[in-house]
mmCIF file of C-alpha atoms and ligand atoms in Angstrom:
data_model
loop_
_atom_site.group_PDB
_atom_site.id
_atom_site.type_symbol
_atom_site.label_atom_id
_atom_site.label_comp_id
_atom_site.label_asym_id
_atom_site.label_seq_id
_atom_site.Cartn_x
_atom_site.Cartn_y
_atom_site.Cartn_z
ATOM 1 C CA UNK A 108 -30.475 78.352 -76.814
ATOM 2 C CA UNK A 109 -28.662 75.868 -74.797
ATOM 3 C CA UNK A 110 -31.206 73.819 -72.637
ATOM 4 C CA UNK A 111 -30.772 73.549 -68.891
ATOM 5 C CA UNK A 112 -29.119 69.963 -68.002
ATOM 6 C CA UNK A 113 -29.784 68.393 -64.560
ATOM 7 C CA UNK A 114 -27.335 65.888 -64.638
ATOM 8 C CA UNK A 115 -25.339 66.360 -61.396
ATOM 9 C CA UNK A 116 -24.875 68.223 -58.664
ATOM 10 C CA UNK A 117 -20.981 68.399 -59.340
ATOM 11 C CA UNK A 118 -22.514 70.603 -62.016
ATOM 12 C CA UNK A 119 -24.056 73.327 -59.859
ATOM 13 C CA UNK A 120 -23.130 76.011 -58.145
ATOM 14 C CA UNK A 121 -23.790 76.413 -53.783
ATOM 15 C CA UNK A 122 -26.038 78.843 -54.829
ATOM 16 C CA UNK A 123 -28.300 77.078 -57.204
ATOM 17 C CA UNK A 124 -28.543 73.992 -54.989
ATOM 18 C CA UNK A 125 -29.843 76.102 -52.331
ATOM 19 C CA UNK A 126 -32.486 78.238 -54.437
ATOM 20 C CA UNK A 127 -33.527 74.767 -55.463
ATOM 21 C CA UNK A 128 -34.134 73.530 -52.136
ATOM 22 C CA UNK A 129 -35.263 76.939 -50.683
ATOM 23 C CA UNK A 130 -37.874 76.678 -53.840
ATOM 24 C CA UNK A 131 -39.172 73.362 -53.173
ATOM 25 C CA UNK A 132 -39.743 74.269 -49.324
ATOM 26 C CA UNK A 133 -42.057 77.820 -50.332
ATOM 27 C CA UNK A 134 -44.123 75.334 -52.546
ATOM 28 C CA UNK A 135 -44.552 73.323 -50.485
ATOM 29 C CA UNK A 136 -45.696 75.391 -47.792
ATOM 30 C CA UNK A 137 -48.138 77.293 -50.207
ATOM 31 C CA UNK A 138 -50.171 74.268 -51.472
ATOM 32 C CA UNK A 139 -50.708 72.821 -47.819
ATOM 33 C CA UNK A 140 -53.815 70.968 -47.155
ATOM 34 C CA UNK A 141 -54.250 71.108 -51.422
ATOM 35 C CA UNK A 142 -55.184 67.540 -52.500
ATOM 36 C CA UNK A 143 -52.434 65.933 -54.234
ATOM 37 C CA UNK A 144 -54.267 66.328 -57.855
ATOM 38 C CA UNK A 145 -55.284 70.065 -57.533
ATOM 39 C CA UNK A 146 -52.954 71.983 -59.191
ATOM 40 C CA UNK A 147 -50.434 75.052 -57.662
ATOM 41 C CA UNK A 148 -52.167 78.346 -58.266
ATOM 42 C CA UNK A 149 -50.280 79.543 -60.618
ATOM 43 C CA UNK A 150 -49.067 76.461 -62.915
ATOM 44 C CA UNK A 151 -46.050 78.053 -64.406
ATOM 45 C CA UNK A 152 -45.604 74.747 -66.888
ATOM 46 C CA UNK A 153 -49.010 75.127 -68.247
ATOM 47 C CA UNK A 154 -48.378 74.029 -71.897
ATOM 48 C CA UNK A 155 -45.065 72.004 -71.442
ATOM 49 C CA UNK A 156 -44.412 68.371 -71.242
ATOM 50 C CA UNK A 157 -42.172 66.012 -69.375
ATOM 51 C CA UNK A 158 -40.997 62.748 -70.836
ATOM 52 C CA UNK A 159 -40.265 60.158 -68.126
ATOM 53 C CA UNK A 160 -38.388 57.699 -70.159
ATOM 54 C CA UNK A 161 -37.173 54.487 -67.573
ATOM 55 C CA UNK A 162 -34.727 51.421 -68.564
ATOM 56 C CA UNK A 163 -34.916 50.517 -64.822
ATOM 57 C CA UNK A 164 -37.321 50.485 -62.028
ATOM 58 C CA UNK A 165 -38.794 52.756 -60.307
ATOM 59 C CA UNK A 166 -42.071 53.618 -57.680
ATOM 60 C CA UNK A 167 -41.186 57.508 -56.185
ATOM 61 C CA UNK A 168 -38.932 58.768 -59.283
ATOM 62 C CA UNK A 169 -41.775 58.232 -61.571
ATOM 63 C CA UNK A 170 -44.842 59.319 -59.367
ATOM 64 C CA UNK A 171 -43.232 62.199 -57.995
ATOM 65 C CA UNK A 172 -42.196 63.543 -61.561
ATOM 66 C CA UNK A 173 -45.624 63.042 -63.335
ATOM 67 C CA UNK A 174 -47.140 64.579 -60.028
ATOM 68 C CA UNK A 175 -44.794 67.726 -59.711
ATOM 69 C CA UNK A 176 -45.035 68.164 -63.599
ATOM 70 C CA UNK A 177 -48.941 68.015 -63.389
ATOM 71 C CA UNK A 178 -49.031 70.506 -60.163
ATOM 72 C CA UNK A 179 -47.262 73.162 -62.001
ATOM 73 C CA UNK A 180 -49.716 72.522 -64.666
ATOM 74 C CA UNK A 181 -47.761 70.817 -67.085
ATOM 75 C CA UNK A 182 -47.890 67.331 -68.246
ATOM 76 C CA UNK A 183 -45.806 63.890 -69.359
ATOM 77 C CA UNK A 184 -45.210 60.694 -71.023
ATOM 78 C CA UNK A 185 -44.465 57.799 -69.595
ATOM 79 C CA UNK A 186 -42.100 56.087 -71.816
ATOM 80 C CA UNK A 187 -40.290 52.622 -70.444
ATOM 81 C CA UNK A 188 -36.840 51.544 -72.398
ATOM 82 C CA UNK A 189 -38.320 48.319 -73.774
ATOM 83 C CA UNK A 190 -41.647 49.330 -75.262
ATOM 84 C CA UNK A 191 -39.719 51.900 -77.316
ATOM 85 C CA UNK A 192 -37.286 51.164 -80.402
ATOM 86 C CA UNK A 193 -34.445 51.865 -77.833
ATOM 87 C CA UNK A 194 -34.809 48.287 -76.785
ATOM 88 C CA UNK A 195 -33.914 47.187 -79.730
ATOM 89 C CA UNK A 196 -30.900 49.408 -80.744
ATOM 90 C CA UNK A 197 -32.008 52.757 -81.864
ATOM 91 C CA UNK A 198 -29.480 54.617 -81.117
ATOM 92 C CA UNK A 199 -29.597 56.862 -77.769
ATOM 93 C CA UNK A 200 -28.454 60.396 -80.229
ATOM 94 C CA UNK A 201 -31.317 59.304 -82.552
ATOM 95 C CA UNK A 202 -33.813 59.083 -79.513
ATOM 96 C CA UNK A 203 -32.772 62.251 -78.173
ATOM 97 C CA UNK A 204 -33.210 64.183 -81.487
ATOM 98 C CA UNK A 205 -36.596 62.603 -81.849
ATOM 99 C CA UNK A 206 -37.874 63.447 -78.113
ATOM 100 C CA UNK A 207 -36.778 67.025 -78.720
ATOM 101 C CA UNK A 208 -38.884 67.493 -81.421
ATOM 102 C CA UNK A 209 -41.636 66.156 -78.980
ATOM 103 C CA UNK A 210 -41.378 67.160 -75.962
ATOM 104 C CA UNK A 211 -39.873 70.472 -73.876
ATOM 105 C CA UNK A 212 -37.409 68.105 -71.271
ATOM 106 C CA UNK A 213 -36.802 64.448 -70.566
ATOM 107 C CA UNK A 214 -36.032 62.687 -67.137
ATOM 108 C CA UNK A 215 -34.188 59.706 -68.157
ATOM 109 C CA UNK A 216 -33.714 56.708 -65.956
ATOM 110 C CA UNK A 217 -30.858 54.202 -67.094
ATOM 111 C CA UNK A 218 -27.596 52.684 -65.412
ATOM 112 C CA UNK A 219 -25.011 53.622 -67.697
ATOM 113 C CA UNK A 220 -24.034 57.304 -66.606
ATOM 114 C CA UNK A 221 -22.896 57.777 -70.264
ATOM 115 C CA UNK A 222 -25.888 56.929 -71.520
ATOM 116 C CA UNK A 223 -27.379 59.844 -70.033
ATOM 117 C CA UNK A 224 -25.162 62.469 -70.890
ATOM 118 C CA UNK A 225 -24.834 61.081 -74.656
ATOM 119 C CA UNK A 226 -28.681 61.938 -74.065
ATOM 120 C CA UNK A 227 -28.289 65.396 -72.838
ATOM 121 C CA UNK A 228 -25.585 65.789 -75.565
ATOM 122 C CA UNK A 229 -27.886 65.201 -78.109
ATOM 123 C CA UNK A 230 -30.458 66.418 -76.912
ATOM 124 C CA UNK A 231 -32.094 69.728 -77.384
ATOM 125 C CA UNK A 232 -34.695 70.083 -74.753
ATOM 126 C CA UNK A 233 -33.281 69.878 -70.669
ATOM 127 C CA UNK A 234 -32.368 66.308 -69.455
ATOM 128 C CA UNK A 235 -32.724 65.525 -65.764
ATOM 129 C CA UNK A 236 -30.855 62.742 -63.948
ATOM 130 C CA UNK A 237 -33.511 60.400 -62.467
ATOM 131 C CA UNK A 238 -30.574 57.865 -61.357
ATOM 132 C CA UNK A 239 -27.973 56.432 -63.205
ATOM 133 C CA UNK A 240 -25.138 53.548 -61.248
ATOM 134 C CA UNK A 241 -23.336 56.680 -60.624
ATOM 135 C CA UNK A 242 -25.376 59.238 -58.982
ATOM 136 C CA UNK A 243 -28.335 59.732 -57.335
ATOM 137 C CA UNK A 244 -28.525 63.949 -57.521
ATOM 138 C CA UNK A 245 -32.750 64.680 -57.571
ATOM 139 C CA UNK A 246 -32.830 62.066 -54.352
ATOM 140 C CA UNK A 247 -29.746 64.489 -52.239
ATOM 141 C CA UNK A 248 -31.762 67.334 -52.508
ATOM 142 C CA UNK A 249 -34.796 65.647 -51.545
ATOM 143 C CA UNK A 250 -33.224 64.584 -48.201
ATOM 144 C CA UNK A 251 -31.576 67.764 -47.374
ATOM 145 C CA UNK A 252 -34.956 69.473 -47.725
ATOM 146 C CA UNK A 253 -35.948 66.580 -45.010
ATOM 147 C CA UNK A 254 -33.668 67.052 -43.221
ATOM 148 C CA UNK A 255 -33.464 70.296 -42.827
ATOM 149 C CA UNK A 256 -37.545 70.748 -42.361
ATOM 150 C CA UNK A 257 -36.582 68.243 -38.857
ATOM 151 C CA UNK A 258 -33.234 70.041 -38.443
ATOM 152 C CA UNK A 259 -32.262 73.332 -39.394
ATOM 153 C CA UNK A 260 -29.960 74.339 -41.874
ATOM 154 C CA UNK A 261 -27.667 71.481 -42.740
ATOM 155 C CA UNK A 262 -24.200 73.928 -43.042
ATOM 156 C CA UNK A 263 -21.698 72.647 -40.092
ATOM 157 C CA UNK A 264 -23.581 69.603 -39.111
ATOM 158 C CA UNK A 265 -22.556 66.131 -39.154
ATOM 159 C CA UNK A 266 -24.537 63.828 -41.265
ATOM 160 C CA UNK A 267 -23.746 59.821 -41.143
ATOM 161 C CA UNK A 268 -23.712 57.194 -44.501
ATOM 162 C CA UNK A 269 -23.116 53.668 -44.185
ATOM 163 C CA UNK A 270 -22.921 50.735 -46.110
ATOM 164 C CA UNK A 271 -22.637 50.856 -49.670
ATOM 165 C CA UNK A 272 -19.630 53.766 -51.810
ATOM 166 C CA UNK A 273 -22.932 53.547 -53.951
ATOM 167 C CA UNK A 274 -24.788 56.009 -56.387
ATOM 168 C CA UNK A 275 -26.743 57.935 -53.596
ATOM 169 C CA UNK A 276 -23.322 58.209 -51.307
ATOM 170 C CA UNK A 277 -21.836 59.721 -54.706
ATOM 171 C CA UNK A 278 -24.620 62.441 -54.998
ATOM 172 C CA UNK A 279 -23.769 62.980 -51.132
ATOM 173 C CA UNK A 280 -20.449 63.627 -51.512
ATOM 174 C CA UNK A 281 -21.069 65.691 -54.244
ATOM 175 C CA UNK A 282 -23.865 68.239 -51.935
ATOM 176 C CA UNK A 283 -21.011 67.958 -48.708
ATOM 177 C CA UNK A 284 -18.694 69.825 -51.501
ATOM 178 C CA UNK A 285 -21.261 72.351 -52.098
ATOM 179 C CA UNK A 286 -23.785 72.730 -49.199
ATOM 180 C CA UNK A 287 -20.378 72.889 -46.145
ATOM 181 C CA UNK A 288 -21.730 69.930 -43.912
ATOM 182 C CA UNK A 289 -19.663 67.260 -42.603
ATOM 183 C CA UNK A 290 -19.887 63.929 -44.587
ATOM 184 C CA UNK A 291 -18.813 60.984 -42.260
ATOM 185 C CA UNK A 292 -18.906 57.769 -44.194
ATOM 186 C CA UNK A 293 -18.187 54.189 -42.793
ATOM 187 C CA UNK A 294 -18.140 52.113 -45.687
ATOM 188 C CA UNK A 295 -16.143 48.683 -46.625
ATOM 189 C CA UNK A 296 -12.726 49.146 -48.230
ATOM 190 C CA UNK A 297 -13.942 47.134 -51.445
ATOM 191 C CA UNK A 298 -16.902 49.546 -51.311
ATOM 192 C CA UNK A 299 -15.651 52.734 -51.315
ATOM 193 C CA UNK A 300 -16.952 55.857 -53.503
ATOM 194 C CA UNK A 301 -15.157 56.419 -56.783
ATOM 195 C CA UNK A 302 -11.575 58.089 -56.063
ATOM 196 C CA UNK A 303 -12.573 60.399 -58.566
ATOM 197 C CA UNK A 304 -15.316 61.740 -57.384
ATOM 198 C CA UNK A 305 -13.285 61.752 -54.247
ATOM 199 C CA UNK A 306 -10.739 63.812 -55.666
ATOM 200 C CA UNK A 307 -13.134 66.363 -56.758
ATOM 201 C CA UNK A 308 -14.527 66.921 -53.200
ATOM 202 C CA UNK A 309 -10.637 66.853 -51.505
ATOM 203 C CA UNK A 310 -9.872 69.364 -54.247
ATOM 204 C CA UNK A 311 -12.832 71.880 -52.953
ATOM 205 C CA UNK A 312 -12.156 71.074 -49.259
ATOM 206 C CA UNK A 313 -15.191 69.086 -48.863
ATOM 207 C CA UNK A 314 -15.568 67.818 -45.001
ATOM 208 C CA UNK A 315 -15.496 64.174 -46.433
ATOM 209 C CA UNK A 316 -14.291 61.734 -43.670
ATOM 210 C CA UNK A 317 -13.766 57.889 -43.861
ATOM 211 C CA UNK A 318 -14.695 56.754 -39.897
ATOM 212 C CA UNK A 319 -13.375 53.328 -39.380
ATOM 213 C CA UNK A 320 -16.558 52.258 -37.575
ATOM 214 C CA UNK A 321 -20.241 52.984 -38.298
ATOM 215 C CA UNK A 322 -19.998 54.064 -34.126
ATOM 216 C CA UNK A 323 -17.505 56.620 -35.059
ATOM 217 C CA UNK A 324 -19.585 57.497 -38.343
ATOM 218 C CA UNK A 325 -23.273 58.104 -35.842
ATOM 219 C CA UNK A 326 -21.408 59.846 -33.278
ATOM 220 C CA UNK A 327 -23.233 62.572 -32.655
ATOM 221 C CA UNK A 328 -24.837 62.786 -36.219
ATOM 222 C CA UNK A 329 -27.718 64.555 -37.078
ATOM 223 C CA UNK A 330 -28.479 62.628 -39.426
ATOM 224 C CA UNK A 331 -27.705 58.371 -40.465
ATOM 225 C CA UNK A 332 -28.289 57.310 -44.267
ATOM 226 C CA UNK A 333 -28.120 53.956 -45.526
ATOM 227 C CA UNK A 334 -29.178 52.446 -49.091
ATOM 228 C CA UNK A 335 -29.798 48.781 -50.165
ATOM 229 C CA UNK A 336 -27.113 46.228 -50.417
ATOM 230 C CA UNK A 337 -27.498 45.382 -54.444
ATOM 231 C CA UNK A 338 -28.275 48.182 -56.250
ATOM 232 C CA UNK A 339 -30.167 48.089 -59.765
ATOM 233 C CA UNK A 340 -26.983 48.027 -61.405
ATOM 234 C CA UNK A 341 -25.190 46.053 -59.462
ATOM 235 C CA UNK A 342 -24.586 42.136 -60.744
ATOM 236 C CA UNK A 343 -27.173 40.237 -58.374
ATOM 237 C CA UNK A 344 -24.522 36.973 -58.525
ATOM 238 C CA UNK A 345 -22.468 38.966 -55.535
ATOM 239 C CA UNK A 346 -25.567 39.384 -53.677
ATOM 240 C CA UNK A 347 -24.253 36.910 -50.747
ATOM 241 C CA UNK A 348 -20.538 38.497 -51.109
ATOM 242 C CA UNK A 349 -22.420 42.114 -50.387
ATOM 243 C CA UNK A 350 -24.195 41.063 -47.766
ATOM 244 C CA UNK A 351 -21.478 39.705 -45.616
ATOM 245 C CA UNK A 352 -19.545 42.957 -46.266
ATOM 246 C CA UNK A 353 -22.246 45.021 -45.235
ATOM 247 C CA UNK A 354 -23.636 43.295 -42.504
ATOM 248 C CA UNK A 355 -21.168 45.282 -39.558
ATOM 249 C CA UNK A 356 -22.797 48.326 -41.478
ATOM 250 C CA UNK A 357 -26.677 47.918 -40.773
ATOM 251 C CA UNK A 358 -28.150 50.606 -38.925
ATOM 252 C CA UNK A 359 -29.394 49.138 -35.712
ATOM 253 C CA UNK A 360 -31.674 50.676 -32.564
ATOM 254 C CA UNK A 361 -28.055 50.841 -30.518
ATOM 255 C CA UNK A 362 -26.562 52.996 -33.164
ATOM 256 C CA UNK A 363 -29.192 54.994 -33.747
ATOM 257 C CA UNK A 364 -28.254 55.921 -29.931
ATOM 258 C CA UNK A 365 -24.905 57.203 -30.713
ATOM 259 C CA UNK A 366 -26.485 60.200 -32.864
ATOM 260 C CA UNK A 367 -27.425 63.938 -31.953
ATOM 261 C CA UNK A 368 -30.999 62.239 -31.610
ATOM 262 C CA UNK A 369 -30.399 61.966 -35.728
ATOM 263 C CA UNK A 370 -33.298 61.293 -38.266
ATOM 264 C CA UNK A 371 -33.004 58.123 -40.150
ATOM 265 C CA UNK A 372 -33.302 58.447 -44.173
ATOM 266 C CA UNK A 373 -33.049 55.664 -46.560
ATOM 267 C CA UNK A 374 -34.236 56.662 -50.193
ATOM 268 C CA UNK A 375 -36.495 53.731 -50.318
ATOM 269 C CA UNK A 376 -37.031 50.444 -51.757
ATOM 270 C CA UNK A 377 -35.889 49.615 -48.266
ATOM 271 C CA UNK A 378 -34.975 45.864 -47.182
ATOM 272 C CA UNK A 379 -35.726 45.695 -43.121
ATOM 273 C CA UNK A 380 -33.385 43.083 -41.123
ATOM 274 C CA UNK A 381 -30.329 44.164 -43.848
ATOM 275 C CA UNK A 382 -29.240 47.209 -44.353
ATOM 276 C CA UNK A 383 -31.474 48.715 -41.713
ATOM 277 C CA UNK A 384 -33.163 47.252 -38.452
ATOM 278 C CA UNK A 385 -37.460 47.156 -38.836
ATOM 279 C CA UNK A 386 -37.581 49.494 -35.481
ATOM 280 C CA UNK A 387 -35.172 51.802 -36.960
ATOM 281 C CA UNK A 388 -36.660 52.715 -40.110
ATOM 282 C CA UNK A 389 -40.587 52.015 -38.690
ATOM 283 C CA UNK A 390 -39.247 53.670 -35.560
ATOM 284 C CA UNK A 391 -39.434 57.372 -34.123
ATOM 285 C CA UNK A 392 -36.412 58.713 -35.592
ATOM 286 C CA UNK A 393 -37.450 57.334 -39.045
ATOM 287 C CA UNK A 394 -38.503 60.094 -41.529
ATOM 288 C CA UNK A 395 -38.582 58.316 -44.424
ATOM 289 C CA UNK A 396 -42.128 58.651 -45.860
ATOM 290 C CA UNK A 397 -41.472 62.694 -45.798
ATOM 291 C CA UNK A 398 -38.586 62.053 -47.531
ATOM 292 C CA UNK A 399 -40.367 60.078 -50.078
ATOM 293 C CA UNK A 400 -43.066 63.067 -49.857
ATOM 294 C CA UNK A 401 -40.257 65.671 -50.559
ATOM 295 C CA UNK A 402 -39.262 63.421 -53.874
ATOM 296 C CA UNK A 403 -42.160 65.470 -55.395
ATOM 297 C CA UNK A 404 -41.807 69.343 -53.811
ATOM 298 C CA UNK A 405 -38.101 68.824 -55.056
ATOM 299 C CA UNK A 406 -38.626 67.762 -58.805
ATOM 300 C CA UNK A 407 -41.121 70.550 -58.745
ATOM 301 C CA UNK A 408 -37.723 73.114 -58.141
ATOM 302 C CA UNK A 409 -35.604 71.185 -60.335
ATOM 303 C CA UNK A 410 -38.353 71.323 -63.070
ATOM 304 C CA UNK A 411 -38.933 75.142 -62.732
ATOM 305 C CA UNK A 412 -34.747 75.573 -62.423
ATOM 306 C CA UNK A 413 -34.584 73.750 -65.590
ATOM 307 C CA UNK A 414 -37.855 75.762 -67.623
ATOM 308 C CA UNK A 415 -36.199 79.401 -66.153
ATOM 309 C CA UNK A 416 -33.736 79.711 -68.984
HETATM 310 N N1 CP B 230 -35.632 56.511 -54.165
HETATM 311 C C1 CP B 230 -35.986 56.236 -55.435
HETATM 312 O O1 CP B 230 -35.411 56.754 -56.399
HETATM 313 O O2 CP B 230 -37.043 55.391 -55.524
HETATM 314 P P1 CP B 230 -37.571 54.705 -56.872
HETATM 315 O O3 CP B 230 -36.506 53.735 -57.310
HETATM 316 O O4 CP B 230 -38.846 54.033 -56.448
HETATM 317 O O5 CP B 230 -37.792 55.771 -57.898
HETATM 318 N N1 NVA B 231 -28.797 52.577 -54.874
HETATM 319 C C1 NVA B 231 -30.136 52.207 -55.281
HETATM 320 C C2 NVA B 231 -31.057 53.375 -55.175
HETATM 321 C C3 NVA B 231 -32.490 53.084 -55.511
HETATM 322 C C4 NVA B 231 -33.366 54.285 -55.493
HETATM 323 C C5 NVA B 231 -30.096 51.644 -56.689
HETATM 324 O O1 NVA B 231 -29.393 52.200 -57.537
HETATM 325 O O2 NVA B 231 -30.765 50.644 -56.949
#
């Protein structure tokens, strides 16, 4: 049988991003007040394991996996690029033949996106996306449940991105095509989204628009994202050139005035006084922590989407 990729969202249909969602919302309202370690009552991974397999960084993609896997009653392996032979050339189809013998899926972190669907290629078991330089997709649906636990449904509203055409804006884009909310982004011209992945939303009448001013971006938002300057992937030499293009883009207490009364999300590591003022994202409209809480209720969905056959 064909495993069950989770590699992007572009790869879904409406209605599977929305079971996911709606999936990781019932969970998490049946396990309230649970202690994090007690497991859902009725562990439908009991027997299976999750490798976690990381060639970058990472503090919420890794707990949240292990800690959704172990909830539904599962388990994993933690398995980080240089302690294996991948660090020293094994090939990636080798690797993912090998794993598939071992394990029943693998969430691979890495920042070539080829590298992860060579994996998922190869591989026989389900491969999840846990971020590669191009996309972002378990940490989108993470923030739409967020937002829409604060919000409502997230169809017709206006939701803000600023700052960097980067992985996370990418997996944005790619929801706005599926999910019918407006996507208003006010990004740098150098920094812009791929055009491909633009061309795929324009071709599905996506509600992408390019504000030329993060002003005309918050307007009325319901929501205002923002990421990091350098990414993991990026080269950390233009770290000074990024930062002077950004810097127009931070999200700041005044702009944060210009939306609907918006939440503020940032998918965390966060750097306060760039890409985000400290009162903004330690401030009332800031729901970043459940966001980072929702990390987990959503791989819990994705897992189980994944397992369902
Ligand atoms: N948001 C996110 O993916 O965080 P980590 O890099 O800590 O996993
Ligand atoms: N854009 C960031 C997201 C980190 C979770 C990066 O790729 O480093």
């Amino acid at each position: 049988m064909t495993p069950k990729h989770f590699l992007d969202l572009s790869d879904l249909t409406a209605h599977t991003v929305r079971d996911i969602v709606d999936e990781a919302r019932h969970r998490k309202e049946a396990r309230a007040g649970l202690p994090n370690g007690t497991p859902d009552a009725d562990q439908p991974l009991a027997g299976k394991l999750l490798a976690l397999v990381f060639d970058k960084p990472s503090t919420r993609t890794r707990v949240s996996f292990d800690l959704a896997m172990r909830q539904l009653g599962g388990d994993t392996l933690m398995l980080n690029h240089n302690d294996m032979q991948l660090g020293r050339g094994e090939p990636l189809s080798d690797t993912a033949k090998v794993l598939s013998r071992y394990v029943d899926a693998i969430m691979v972190r890495t920042g070539p996106h080829e590298n992860l669907t060579e994996l998922a290629a190869e591989a026989s078991v389900s491969v999840i996306n846990g971020l590669t330089a191009f996309s972002h997709p378990c940490q989108i649906l993470a923030d739409i449940l967020t937002i829409e636990e604060h919000r409502g449904p997230i169809k017709g509203q206006k939701i803000a991105w600023l700052g960097d055409g980067n992985n996370v804006s990418v997996s944005w884009i790619h929801a706005a095509s599926l999910l019918d909310f407006e996507l208003h982004l006010a990004v740098p011209e150098n920094f812009r989204p791929p055009e491909d992945v633009l061309s795929w939303a324009a071709e599905r009448d996506a509600k992408i628009v390019f504000s030329n001013s993060p002003e005309a971006a918050v307007d009325q938002a319901i929501a205002v994202n923002t990421d990091c300057w350098v990414s993991m992937s990026d080269n950390p030499e233009e770290a000074a050139a990024r930062a002077k293009a950004f810097e127009p883009y931070r999200v700041t207490e005044a702009l944060m005035n210009l939306s609907d009364n918006g939440v503020f999300l940032h998918c965390l590591p966060a750097y306060r006084g760039n890409e985000v003022e400290a009162r903004v994202i330690d401030g009332p409209q800031s729901v970043v922590f459940d966001e980072a809480e929702n990390r987990n209720h959503i791989q819990k969905a994705i897992l189980l989407w994944c397992f369902e056959g």
